[in-house]
CSV table of C-alpha atoms in Angstrom, one decimal:
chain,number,residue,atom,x,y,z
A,425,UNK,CA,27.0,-189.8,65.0
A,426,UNK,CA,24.7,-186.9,63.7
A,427,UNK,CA,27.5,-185.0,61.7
A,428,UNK,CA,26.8,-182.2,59.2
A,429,UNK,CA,29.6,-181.0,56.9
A,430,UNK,CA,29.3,-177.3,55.8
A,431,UNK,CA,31.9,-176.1,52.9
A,432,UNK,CA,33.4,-173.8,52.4
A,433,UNK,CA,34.1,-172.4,55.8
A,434,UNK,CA,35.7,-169.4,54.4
A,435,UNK,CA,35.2,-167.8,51.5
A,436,UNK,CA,36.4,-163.8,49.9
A,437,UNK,CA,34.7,-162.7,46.8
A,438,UNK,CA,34.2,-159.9,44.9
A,439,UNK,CA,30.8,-158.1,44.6
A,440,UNK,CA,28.4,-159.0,42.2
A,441,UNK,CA,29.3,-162.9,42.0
A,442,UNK,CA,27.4,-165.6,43.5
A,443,UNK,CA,28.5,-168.2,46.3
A,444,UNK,CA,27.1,-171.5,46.8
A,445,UNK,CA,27.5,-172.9,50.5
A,446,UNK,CA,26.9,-177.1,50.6
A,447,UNK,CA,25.6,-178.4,53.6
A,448,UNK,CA,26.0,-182.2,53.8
A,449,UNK,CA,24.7,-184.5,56.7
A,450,UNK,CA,27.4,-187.4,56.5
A,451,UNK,CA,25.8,-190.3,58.7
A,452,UNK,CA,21.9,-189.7,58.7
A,453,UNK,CA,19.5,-188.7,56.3
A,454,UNK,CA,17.7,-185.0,56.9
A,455,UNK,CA,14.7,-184.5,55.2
A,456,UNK,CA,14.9,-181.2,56.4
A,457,UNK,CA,17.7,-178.7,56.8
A,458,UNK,CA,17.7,-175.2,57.8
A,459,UNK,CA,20.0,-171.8,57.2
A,460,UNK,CA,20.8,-169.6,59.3
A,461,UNK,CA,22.4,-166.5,59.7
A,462,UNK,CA,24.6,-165.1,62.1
A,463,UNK,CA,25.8,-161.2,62.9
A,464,UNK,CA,29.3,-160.5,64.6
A,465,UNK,CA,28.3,-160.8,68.6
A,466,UNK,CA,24.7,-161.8,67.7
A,467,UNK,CA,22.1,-164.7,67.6
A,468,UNK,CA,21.2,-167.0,65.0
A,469,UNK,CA,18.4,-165.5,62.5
A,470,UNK,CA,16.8,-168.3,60.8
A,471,UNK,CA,16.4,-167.5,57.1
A,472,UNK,CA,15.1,-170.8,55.7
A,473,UNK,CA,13.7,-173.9,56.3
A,474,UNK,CA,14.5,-176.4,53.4
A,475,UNK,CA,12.9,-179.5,52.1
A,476,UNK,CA,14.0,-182.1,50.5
A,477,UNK,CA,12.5,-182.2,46.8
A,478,UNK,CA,10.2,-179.3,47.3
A,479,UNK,CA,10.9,-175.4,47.6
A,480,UNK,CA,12.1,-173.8,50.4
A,481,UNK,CA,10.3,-171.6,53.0
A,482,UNK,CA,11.5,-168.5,53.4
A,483,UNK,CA,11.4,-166.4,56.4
A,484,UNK,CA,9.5,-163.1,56.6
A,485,UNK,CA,12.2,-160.6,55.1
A,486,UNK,CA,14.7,-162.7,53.5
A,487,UNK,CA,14.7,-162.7,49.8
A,488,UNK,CA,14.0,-165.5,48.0
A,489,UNK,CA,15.7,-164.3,44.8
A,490,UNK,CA,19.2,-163.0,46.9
A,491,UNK,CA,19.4,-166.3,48.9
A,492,UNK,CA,18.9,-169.8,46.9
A,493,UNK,CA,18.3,-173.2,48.1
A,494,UNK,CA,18.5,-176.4,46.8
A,495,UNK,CA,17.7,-179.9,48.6
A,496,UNK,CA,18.3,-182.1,46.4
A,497,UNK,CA,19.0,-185.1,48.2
A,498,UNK,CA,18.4,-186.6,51.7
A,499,UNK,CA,21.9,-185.8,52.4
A,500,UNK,CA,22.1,-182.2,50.8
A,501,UNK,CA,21.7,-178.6,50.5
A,502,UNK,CA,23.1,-175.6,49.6
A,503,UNK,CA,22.5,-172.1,49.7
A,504,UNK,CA,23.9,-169.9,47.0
A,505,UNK,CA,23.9,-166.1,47.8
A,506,UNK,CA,23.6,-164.1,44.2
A,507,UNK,CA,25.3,-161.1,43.1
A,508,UNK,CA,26.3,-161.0,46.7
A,509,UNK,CA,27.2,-157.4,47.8
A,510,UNK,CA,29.0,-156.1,51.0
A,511,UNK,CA,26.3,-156.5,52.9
A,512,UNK,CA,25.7,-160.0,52.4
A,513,UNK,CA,29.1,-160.4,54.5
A,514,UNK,CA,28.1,-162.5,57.6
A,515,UNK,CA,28.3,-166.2,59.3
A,516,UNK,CA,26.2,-168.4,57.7
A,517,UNK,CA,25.0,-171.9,59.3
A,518,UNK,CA,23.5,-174.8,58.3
A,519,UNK,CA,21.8,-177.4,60.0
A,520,UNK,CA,20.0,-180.9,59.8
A,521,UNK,CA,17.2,-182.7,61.1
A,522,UNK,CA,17.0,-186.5,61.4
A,523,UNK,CA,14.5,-188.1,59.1
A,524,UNK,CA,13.7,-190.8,61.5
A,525,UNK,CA,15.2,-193.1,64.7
A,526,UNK,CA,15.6,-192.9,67.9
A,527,UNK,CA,12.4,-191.1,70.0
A,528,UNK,CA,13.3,-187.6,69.3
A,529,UNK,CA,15.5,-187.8,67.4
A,530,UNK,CA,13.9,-186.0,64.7
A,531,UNK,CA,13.3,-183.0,66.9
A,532,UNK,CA,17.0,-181.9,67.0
A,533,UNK,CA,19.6,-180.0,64.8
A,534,UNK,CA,22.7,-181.0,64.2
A,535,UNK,CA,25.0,-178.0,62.7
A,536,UNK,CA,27.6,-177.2,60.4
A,537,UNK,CA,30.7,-175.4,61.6
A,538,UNK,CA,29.8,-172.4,59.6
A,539,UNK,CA,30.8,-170.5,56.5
A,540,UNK,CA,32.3,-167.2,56.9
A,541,UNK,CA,31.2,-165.0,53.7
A,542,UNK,CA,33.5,-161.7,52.8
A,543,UNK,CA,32.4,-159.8,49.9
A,544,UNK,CA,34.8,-157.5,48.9
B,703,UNK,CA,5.2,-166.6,68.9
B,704,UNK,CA,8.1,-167.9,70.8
B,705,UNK,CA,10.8,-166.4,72.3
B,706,UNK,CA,14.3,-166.6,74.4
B,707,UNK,CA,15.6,-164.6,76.9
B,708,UNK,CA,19.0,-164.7,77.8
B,709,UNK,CA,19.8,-161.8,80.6
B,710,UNK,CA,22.9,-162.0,81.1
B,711,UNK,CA,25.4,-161.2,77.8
B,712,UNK,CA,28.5,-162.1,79.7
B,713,UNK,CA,29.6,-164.3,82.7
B,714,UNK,CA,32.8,-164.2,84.0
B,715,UNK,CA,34.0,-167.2,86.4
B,716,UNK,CA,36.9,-168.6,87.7
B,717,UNK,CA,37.9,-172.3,87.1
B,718,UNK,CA,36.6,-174.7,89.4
B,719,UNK,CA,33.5,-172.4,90.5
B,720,UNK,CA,30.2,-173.2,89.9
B,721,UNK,CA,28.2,-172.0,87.0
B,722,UNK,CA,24.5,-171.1,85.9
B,723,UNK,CA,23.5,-169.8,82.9
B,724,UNK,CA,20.0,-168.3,82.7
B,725,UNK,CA,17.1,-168.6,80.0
B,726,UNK,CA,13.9,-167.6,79.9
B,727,UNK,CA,11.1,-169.0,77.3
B,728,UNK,CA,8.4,-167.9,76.1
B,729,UNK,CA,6.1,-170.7,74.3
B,730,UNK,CA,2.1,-171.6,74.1
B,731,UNK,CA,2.6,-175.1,75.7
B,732,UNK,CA,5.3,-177.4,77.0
B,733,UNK,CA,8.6,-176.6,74.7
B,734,UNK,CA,11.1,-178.8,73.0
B,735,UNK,CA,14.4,-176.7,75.2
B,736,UNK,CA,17.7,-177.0,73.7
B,737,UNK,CA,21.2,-175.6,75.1
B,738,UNK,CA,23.9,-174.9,72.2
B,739,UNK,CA,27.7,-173.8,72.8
B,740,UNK,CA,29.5,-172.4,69.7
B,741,UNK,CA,33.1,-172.1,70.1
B,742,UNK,CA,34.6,-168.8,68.2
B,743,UNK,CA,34.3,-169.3,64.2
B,744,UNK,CA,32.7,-172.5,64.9
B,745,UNK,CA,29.0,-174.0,64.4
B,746,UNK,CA,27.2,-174.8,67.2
B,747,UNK,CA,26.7,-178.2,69.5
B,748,UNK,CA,24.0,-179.2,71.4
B,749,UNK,CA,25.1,-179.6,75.1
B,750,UNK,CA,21.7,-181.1,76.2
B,751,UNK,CA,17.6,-181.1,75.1
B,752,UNK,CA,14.4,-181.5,77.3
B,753,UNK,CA,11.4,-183.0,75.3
B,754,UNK,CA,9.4,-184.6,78.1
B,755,UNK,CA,9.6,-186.6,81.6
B,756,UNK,CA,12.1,-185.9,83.9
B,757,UNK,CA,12.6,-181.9,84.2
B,758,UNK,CA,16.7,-181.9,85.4
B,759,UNK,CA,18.5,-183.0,82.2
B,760,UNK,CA,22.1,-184.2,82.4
B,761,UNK,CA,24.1,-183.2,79.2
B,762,UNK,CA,27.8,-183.6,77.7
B,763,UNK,CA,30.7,-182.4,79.3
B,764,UNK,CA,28.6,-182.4,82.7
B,765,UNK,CA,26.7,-179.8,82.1
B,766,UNK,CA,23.2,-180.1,83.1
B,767,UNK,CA,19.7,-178.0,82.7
B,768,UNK,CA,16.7,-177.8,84.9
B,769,UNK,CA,13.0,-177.3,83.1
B,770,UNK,CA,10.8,-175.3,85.6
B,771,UNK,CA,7.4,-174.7,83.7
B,772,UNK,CA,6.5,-172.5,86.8
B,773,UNK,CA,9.4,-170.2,85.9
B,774,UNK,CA,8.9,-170.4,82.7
B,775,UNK,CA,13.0,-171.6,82.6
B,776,UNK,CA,15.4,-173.6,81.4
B,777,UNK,CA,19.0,-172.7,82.8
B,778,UNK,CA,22.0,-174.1,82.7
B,779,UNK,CA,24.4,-175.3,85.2
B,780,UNK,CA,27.9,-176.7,85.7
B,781,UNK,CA,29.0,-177.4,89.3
B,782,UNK,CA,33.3,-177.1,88.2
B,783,UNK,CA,34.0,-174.8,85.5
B,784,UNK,CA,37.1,-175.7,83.1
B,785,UNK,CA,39.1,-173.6,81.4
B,786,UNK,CA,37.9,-175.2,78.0
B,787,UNK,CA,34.1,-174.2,78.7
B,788,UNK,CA,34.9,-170.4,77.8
B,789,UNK,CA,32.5,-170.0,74.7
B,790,UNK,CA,29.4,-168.5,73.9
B,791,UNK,CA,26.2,-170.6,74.9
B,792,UNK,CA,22.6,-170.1,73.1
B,793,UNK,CA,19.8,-171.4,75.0
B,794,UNK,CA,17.2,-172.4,72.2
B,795,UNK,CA,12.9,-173.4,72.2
B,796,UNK,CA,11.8,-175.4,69.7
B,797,UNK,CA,8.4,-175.4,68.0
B,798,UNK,CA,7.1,-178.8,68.7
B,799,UNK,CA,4.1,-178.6,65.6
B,800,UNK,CA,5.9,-180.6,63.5
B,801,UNK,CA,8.3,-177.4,61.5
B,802,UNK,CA,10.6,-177.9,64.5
B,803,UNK,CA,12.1,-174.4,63.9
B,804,UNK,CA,14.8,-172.9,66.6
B,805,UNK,CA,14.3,-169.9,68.2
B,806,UNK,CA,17.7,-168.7,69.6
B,807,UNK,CA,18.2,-166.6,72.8
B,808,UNK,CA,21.1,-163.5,72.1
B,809,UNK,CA,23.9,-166.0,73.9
B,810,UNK,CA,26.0,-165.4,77.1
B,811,UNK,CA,29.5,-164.8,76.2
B,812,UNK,CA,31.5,-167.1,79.1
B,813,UNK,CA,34.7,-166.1,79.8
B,814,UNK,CA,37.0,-168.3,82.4
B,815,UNK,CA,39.5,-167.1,84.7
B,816,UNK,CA,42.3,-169.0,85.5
């Protein structure tokens, strides 16, 4: 159980468009997801913390504007990175946290296997 | 605020020898502990947690992780190394007010020898 679909996991495009990443929990509902953001060789940065049906929390230094999210539903988000530029190039994960059930249950993260951005 | 350490950046082994993996935390009160691997190109998955109770948590794959609040640790161990374990591994606190947000350590790269 506790699977999270992230799509795409790869994805090339040229500078100036926008990407949208989904992140999908597929057998629990997440009232909270989170994005992260990964550098070649380096640790997770969190960018994010989203909620379902209200805005999204930003971390100090990540710009609202550049990075979108969306929680829709229990089941998903997604992140769509505007007028993306070279540097927007990086790993970008997602995560899930159980709503509710079993005693802690809702303190852990389930992850997505990662998109791999490439702006050109 | 919180904050991981990981000291070591890479580990090298050979298969079948014993393995611990070291984290340090750095938290106001008891943590929520987590230990992630990520496999290259790959997302991560959680190995094994500590929330409360008993400190020496058994995980998947037989890995296992011992809380010492004294030591302000959390590492990770693995009496028989396989082949398959080479990965990177991110020891992670968790902040237990209710946001629940993941600070990550910088990871240590495993490498097995065969």
């Amino acid at each position: 159980g506790a699977v999270v679909s992230q799509h795409p996991s790869r994805v090339i495009c040229k500078s100036g468009t926008s990407v949208k990443i989904e992140c999908r929990s597929l057998d629990f509902q997440a009232t909270t997801m989170f994005w992260y953001r990964q550098f070649p060789k380096q640790s997770l940065m969190l960018m994010a913390t989203s909620n379902e049906g209200s805005k999204a929390t930003y971390e100090q230094g990540v710009e609202k504007d550049k990075f979108l999210i969306n929680h829709a539903s229990l089941t998903l988000s997604t992140l769509t990175v505007t007028s993306a530029h070279p540097e927007d190039s990086s790993f970008y994960i997602c995560s899930a946290r159980q709503l509710a059930g079993t005693r802690g249950a809702k303190n852990i993260q389930y992850f997505g296997a990662g998109t791999r951005l490439s702006v050109l | 605020a919180q904050s991981v350490t990981q000291p070591d950046i890479h580990i090298t082994v050979s298969e079948g020898a014993s393995l611990e993996l070291r984290c340090n935390y750095s938290y106001g009160a008891t943590p929520y502990l987590f230990w992630y691997v990520q496999s290259p190109g790959q997302g991560l998955q959680l190995l094994l947690k500590y929330f409360s109770g008993d400190t020496l948590v058994q995980g998947i794959k037989g890995f296992e992780a011992e809380f010492k609040r004294s030591q302000s640790s959390f590492n990770l161990r693995k009496p028989s190394v396989h082949w398959s374990d080479a990965a990177e591994y991110f020891c992670a606190v968790g902040d237990t007010g209710g946001g629940n947000k993941l600070t990550f350590g910088t990871g240590t790269q495993l490498k097995v020898e065969l």
